[in-house]
Coordinates of C-alpha atoms in Angstrom, one line a residue:
X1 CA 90.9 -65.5 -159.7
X2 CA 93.3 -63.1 -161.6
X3 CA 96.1 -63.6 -162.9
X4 CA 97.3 -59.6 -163.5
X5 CA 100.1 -58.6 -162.1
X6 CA 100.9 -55.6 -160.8
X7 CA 104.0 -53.0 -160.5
X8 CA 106.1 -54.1 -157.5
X9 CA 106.7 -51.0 -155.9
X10 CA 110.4 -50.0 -155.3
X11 CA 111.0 -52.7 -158.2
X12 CA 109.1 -51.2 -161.3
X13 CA 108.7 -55.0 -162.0
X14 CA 105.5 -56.8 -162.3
X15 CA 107.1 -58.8 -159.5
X16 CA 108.8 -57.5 -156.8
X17 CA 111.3 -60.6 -155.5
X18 CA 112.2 -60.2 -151.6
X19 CA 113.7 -62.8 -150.0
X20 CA 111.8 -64.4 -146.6
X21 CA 113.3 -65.9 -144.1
X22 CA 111.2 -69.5 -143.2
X23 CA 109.4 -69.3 -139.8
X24 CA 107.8 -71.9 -138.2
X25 CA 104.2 -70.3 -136.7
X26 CA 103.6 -70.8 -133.7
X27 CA 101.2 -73.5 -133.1
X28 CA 100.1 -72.8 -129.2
X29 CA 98.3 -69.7 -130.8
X30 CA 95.4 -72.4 -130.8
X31 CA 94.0 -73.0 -127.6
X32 CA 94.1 -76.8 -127.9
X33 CA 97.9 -76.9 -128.4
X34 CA 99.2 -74.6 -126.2
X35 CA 100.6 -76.8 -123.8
X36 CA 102.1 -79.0 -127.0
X37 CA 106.4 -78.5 -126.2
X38 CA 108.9 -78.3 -129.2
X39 CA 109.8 -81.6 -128.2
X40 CA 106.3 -82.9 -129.1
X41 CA 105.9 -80.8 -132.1
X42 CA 109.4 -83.1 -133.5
X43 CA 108.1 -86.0 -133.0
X44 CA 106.2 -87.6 -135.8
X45 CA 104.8 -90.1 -133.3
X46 CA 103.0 -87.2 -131.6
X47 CA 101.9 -86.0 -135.0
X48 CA 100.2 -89.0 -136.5
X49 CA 98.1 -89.1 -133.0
X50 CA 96.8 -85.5 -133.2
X51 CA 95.7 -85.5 -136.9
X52 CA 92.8 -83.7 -137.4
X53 CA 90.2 -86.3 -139.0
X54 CA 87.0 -85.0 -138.2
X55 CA 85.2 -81.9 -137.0
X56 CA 84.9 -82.9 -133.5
X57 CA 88.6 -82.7 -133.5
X58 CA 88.9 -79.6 -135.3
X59 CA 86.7 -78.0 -132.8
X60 CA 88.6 -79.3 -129.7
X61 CA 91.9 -77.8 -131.5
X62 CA 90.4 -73.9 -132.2
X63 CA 86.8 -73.8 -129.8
X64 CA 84.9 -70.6 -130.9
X65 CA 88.2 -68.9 -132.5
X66 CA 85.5 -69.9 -135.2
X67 CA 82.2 -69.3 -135.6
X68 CA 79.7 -72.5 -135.8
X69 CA 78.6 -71.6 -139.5
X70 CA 82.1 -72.5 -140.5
X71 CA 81.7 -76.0 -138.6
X72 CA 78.3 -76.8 -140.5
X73 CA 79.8 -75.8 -143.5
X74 CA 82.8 -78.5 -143.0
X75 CA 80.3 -80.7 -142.0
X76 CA 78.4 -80.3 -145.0
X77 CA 80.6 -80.9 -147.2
X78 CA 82.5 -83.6 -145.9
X79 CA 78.8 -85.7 -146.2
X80 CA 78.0 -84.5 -149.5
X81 CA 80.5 -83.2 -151.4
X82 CA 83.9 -84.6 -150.3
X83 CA 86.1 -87.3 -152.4
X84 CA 88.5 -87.4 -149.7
X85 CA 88.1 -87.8 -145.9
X86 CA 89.4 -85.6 -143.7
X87 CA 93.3 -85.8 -142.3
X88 CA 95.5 -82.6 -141.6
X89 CA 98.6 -83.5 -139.7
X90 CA 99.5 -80.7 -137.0
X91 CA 102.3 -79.5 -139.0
X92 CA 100.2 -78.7 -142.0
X93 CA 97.2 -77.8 -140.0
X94 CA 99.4 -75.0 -138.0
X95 CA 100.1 -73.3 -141.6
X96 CA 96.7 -72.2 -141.7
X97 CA 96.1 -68.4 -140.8
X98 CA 100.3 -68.2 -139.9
X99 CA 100.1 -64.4 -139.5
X100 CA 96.5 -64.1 -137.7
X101 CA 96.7 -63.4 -134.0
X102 CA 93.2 -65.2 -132.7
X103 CA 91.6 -62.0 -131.0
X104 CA 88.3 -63.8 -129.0
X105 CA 85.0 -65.5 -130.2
X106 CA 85.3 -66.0 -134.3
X107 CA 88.4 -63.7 -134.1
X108 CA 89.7 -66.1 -137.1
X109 CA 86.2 -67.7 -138.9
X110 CA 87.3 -65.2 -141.6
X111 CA 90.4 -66.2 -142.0
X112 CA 90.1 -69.6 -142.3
X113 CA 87.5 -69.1 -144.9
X114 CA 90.2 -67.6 -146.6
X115 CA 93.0 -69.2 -146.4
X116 CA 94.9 -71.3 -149.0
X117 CA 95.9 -73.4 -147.4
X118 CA 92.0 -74.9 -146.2
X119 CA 90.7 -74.4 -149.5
X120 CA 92.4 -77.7 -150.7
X121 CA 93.1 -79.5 -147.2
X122 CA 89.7 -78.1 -145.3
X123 CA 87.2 -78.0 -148.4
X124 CA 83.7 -76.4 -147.3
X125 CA 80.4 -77.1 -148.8
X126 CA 80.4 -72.9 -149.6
X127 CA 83.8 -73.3 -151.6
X128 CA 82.3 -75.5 -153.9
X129 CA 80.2 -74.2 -157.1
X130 CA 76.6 -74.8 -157.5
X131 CA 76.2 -74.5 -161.0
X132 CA 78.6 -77.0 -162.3
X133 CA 79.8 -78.5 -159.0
X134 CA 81.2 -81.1 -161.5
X135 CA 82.3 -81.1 -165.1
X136 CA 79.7 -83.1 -167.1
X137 CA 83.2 -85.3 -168.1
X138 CA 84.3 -85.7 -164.7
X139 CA 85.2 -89.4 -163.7
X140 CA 86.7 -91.0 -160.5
X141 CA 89.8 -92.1 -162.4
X142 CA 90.2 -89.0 -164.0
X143 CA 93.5 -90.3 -165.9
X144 CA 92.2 -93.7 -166.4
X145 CA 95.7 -95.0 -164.7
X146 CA 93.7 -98.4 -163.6
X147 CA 93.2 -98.9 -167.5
X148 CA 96.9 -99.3 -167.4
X149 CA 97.5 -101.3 -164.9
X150 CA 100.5 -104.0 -165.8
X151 CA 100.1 -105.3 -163.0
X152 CA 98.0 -104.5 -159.8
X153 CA 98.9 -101.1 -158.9
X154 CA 101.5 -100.7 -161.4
X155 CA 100.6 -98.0 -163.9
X156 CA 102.8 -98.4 -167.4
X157 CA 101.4 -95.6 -169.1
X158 CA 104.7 -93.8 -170.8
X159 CA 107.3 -95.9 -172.8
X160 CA 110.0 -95.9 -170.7
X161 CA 108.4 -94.8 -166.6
X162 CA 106.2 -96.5 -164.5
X163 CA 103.9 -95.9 -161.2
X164 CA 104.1 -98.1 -158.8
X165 CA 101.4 -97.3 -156.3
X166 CA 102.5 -99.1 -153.1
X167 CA 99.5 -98.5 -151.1
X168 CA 96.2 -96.7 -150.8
X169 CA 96.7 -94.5 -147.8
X170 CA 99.1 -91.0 -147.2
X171 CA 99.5 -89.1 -144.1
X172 CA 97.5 -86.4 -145.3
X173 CA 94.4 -86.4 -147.6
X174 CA 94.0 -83.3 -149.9
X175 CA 90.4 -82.5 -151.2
X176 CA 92.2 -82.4 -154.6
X177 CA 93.4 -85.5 -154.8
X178 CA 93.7 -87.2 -158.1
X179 CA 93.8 -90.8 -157.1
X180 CA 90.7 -90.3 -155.1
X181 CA 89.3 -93.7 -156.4
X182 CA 91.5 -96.1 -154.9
X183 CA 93.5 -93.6 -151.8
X184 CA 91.6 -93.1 -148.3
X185 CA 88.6 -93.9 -146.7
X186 CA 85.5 -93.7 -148.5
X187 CA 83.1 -91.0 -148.3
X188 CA 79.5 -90.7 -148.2
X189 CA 80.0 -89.7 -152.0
X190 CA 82.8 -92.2 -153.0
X191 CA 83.0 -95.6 -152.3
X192 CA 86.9 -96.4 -153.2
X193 CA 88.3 -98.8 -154.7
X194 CA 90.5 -101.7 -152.8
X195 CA 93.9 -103.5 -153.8
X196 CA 92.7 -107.0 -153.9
X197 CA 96.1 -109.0 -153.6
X198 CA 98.3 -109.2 -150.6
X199 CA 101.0 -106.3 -149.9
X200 CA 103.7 -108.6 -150.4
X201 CA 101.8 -110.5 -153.7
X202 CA 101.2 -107.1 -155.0
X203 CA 104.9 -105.6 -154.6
X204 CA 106.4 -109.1 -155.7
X205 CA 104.4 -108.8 -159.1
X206 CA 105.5 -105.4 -159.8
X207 CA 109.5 -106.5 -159.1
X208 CA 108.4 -109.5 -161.7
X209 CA 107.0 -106.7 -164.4
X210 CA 110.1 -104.6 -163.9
X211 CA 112.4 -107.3 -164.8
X212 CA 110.6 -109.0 -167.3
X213 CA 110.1 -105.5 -169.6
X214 CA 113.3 -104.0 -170.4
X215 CA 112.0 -100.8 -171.9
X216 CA 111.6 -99.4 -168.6
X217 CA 113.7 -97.7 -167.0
X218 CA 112.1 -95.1 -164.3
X219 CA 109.8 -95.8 -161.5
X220 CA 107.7 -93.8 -160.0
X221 CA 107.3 -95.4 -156.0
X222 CA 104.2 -93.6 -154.7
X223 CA 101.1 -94.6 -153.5
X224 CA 99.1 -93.3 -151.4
X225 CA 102.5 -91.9 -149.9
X226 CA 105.4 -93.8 -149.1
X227 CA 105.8 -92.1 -145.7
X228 CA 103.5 -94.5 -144.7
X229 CA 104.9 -97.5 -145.2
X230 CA 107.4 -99.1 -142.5
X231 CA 110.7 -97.9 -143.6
X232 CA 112.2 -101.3 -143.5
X233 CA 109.2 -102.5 -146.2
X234 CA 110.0 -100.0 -148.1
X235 CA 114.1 -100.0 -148.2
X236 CA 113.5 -104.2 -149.2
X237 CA 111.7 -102.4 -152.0
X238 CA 113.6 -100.3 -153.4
X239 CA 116.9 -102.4 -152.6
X240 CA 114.9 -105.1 -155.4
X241 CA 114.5 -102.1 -157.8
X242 CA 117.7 -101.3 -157.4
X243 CA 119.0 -105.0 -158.3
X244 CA 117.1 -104.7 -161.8
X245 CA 119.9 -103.8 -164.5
X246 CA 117.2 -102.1 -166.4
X247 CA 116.5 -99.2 -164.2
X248 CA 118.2 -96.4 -163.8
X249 CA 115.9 -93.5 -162.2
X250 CA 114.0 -93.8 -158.8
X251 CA 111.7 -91.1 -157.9
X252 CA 110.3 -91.2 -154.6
X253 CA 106.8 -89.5 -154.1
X254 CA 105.6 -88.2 -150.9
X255 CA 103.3 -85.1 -149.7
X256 CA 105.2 -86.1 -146.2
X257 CA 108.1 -84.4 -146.8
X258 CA 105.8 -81.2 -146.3
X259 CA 103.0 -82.3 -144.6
X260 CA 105.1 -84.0 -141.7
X261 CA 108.5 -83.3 -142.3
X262 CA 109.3 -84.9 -138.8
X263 CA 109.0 -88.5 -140.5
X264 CA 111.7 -87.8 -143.1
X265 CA 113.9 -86.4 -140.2
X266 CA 114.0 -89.5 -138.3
X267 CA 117.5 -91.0 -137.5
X268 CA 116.3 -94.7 -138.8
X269 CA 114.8 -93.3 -142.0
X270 CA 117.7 -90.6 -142.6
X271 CA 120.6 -93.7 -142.3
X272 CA 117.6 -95.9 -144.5
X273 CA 117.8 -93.4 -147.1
X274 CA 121.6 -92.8 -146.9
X275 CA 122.1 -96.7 -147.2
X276 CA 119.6 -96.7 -150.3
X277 CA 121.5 -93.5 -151.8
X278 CA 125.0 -95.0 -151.7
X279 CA 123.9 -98.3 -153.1
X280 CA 122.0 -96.4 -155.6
X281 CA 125.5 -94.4 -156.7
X282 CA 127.5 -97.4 -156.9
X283 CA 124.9 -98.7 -159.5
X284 CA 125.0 -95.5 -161.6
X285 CA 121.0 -95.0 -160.6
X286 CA 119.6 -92.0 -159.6
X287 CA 117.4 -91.5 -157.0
X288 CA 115.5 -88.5 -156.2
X289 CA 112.4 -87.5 -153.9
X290 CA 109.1 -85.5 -155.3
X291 CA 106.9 -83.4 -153.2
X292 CA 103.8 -81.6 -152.9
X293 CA 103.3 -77.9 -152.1
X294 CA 100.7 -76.1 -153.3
X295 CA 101.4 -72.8 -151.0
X296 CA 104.0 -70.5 -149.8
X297 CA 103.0 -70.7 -146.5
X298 CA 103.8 -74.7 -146.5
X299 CA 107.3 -74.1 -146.3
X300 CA 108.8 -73.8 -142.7
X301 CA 112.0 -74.6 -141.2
X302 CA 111.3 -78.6 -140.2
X303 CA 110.5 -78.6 -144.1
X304 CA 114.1 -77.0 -145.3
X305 CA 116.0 -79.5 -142.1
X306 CA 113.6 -82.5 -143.8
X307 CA 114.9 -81.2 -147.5
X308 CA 118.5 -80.6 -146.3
X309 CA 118.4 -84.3 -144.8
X310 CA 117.3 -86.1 -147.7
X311 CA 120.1 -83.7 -149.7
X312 CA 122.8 -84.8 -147.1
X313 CA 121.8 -89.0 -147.3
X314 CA 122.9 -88.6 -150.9
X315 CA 119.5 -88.1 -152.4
X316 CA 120.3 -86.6 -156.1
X317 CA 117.8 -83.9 -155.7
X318 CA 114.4 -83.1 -154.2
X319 CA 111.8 -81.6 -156.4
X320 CA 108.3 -79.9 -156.3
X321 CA 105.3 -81.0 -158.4
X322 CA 102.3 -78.5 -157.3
X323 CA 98.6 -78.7 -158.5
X324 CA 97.0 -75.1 -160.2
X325 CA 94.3 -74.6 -157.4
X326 CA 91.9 -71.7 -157.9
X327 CA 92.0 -70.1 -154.3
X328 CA 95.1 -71.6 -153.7
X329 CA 97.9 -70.1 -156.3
X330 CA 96.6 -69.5 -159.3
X331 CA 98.4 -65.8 -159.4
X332 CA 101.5 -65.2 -160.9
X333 CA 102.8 -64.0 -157.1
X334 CA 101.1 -66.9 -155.3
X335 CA 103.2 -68.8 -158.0
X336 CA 106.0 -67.2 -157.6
X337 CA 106.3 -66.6 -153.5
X338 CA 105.3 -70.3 -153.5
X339 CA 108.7 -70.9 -156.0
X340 CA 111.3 -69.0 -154.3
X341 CA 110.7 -70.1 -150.7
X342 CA 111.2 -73.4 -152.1
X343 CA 114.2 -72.5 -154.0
X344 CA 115.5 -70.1 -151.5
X345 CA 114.7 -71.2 -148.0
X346 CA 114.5 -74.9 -148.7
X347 CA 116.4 -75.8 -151.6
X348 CA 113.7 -77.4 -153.3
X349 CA 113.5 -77.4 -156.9
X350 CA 110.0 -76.1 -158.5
X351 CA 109.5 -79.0 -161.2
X352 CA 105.7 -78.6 -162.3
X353 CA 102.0 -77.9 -161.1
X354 CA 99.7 -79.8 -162.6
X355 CA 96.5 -78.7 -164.0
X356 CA 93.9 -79.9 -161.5
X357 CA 92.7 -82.7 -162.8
X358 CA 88.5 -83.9 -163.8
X359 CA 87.4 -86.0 -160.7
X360 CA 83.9 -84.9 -159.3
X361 CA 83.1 -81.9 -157.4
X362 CA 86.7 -80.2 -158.2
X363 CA 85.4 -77.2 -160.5
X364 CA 85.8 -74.4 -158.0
X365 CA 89.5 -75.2 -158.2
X366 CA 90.4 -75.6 -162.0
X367 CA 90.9 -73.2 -164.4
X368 CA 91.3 -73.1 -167.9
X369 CA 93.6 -74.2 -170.4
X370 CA 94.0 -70.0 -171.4
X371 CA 94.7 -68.8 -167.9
X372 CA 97.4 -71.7 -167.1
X373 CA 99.2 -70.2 -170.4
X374 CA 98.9 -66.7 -169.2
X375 CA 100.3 -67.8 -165.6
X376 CA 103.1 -69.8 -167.4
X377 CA 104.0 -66.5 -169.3
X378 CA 103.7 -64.4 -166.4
X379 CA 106.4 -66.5 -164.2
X380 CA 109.0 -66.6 -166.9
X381 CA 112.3 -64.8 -166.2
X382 CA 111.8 -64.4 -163.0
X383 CA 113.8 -68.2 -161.7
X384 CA 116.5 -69.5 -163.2
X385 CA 115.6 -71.7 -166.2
X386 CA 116.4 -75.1 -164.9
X387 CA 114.2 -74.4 -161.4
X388 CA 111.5 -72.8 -163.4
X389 CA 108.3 -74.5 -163.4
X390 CA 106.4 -76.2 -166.3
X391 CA 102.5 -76.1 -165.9
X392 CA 101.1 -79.4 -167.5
X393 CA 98.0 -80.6 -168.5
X394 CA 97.2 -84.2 -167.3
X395 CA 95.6 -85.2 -170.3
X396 CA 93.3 -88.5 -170.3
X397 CA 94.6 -91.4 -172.4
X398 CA 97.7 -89.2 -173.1
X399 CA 99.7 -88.0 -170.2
X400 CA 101.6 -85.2 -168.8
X401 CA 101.4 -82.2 -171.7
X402 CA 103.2 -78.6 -171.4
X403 CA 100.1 -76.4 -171.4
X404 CA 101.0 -74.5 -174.6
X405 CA 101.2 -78.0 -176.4
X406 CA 97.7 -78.2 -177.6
X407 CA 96.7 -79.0 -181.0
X408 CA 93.7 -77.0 -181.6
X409 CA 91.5 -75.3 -178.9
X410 CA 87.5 -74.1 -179.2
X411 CA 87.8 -71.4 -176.5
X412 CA 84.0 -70.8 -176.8
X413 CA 83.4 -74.2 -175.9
X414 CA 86.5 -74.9 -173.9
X415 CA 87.7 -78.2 -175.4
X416 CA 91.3 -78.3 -176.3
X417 CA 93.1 -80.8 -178.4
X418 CA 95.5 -82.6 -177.9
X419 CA 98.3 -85.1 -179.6
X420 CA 100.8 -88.1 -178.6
X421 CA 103.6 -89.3 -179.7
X422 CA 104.0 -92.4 -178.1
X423 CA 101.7 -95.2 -177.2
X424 CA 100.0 -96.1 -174.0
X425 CA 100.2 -99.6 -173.3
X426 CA 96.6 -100.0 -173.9
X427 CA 97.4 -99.1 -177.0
X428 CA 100.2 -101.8 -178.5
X429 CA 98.2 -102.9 -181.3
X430 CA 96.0 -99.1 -182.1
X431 CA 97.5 -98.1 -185.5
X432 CA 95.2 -94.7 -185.2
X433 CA 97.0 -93.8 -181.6
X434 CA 98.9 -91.6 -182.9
X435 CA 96.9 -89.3 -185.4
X436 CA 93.8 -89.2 -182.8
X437 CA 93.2 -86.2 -181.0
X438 CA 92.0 -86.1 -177.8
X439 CA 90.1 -83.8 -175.6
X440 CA 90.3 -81.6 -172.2
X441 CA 87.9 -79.5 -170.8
X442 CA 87.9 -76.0 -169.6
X443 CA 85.4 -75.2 -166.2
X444 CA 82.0 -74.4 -168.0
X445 CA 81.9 -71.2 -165.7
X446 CA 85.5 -70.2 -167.2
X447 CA 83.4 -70.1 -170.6
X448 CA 82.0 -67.1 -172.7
X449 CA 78.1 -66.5 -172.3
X450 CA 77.9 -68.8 -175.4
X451 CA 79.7 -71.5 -174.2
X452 CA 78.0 -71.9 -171.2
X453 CA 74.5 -71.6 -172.9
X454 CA 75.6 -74.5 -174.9
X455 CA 77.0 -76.5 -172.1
X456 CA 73.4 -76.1 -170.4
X457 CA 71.5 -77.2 -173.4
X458 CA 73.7 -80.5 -174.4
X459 CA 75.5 -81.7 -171.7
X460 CA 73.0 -83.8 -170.5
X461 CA 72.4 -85.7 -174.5
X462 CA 76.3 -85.2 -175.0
X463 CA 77.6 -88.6 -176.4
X464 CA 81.0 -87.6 -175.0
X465 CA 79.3 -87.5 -171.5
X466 CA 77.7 -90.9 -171.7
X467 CA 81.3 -92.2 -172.8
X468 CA 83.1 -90.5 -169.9
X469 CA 80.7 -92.4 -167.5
X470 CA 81.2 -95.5 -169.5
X471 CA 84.7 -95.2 -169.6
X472 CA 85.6 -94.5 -165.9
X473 CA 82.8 -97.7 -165.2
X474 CA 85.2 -100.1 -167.5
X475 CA 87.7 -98.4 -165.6
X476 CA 86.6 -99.4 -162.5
X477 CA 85.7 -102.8 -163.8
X478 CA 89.5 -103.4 -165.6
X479 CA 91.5 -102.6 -162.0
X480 CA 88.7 -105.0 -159.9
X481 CA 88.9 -107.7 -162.7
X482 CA 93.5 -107.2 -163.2
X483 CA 93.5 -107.5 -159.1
X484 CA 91.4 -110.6 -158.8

């Protein structure tokens, strides 16, 4: 990774800003969709059928465009290295190598080895690092949200939000994904973690929490993704949110509205959405929708009519929250392109990208602490100030954190520091919550020659280590025991 820039030619600036006009690529360039009409390609029913969930699949889709080494490597890693099972919608599957004209036999094996957009929704066993495929504080829960369950699948972490997770599945699984404990399948490597109580128990017991505890007054309705819950299931849902006097911001959280676009453009959910808007108004509550792009490339023109259609139902606004993916965009241009097409082309609003956070086998896509404030520098000036970017650190036990936050930082070591000022709801009665520091932790192959020397002599007899496993078992053990 680097995060230099250099001087835009005809510019002089470090970043030369062009506008581009969204293009949708032409999917029958593979030879298993190239009888697949434009009628198809809208229709979301068509979509969900031809996910890509397995290599099998994938093969039948490009044949020997790539070579079999690529294959085996896929295959690889989804048996010993994958968190997250495999599920590319076509639309996100046909912004893979956009600009690549297949030429014959493994015309595109190169390609696709380099591409973005696979590294976080195609994840090979050869992407991964071999030296410290995971960080020695790595846990499943990374963020310990099940700690904080209030009630199951309700995460009251912050004083005044909540996360209501309304189900364990999405219509696309990144290999990134943060809530890889409890959403998908499991994998040979991960056996998840299963909501216990009945759908309707479980949403009736977070409407219950909601009106019982004043202080809050933002939810969070994600999952999993809420694209993949019958619309009328979730329109009873948020109609009950809406009758709560206490709340008065509704953030809707899906991946869908990039990943298959064609769901948020049908007519029933468009006039669902519209009817959940207006009542939303005429109760002073705002209601927004937050998205997941990681790329440039992601953003076509079913994406901008999907955006435009939320806009147009009376949605207040429609908003970007990224992860910092090494191999994906973590460059100040990669940044940058990835910020203006959504500002520009689809009138999304870049919100934040995340740090990627400490689950298991995800070192080959963090970086540190120090490069995420040297890309936040770099992409400064460039956007206006309300659509540019923060880049946050997720911080375990603490929450979302602007990365030049920190309260002390051993760069040799790469632990950084960090404070609260507020407390979790684990921590009510914790007079010392708020004078603790606690820790993050840099990728050990981010590290000077010291600090990795020192990583490879303690990490095994670090206490720290022990009481990372410990704490994402009690984890584990607090969401099973708060479902039962």
């Amino acid at each position: 990774m680097t995060i230099e820039t250099s001087i835009g030619l005809g510019t002089g600036q470090p970043y030369p800003y062009q506008r581009v006009e969204l293009v949708e690529p032409d999917w029958t360039r593979f030879p298993g969709w190239r009888e697949v009409t434009a009628e198809d390609w809208a229709s979301v029913q068509w979509q969900r059928a031809h996910c890509v969930k397995n290599v099998k699949q994938l093969r039948e889709l490009l044949g020997d465009l790539v070579d079999d080494r690529f294959y085996a490597d896929l295959e690889r890693d989804q048996n010993e290295r994958a968190t997250m099972s495999m599920l590319v919608p076509p639309q996100m599957m046909n912004t893979m190598v956009p600009h690549v004209t297949p030429a014959g036999p493994g015309s595109l094996t190169e390609a696709f080895y380099a591409d973005p957009i696979r590294h976080y929704m195609l994840p090979v066993f050869s992407d991964r690092r071999t030296d410290w495929p995971s960080h020695p504080h790595a846990t499943r829960d990374s963020l310990h949200e099940h700690d904080m369950w209030a009630t199951e699948g309700l995460t009251h972490r912050y004083p005044t939000k909540v996360l209501a997770e309304l189900l364990p599945t999405c219509p696309q699984y990144c290999g990134h994904c943060t809530r890889m404990d409890l959403v998908g399948n499991s994998t040979p490597v991960i056996d998840k973690l299963k909501f216990v109580a009945k759908p309707n128990d479980r949403l009736g017991d977070m409407l219950d929490y909601l009106r019982r505890t004043p202080q809050v007054r933002d939810v969070v309705v994600s999952g999993g993704d809420v694209a993949n819950m019958p619309w009328p299931r979730l329109e009873a849902f948020l109609t009950a949110v809406l009758e709560i006097e206490n709340i008065r911001d509704i953030r809707l959280a899906t991946k869908a509205l990039v990943g298959l676009p064609q769901h948020w453009l049908q007519p029933d959910v468009v006039e669902g959405v519209s009817r959940v808007a207006a009542l939303a108004r005429a109760r002073g509550v705002s209601i927004a929708m937050h998205t997941h792009a990681n790329h440039a490339h992601s953003i076509t023109p079913l994406v901008a009519d999907a955006t435009r259609a939320m806009l147009d139902a009376g949605l207040r606004d429609v908003r970007n929250q990224g992860v910092l993916l090494n191999g994906v965009n973590a460059d100040p241009h990669a940044l940058l392109d990835l910020c203006f097409r959504l500002l520009d082309g689809a009138q999304i609003m870049p919100y934040y990208f995340y740090m990627c956070d400490m689950i298991p086998f995800s070192e080959h896509w963090r970086v540190s602490v120090a490069d995420a404030q040297r890309l936040q520098h770099h992409i400064m000036g460039y956007l206006p100030g309300f659509a540019t970017p923060r880049i946050v650190c997720d911080v375990p036990f603490v929450g979302k954190r602007w990365v030049h936050q920190l309260a002390d930082y051993d760069t040799e070591r790469g632990i950084s520091y960090w404070t609260k000022n507020y407390r979790t709801s684990i921590e009510a009665e914790d007079p010392e919550a708020l004078n603790r520091t606690y820790a993050y932790y840099d990728p050990i192959h981010t590290l000077p020659a010291a600090g990795q020397t020192w990583w490879a002599e303690h990490a095994r007899d670090d206490d720290g280590v022990l009481k990372a496993a410990e704490m994402a078992e009690a984890s584990r053990r607090t969401a099973a025991l708060q479902a039962y």
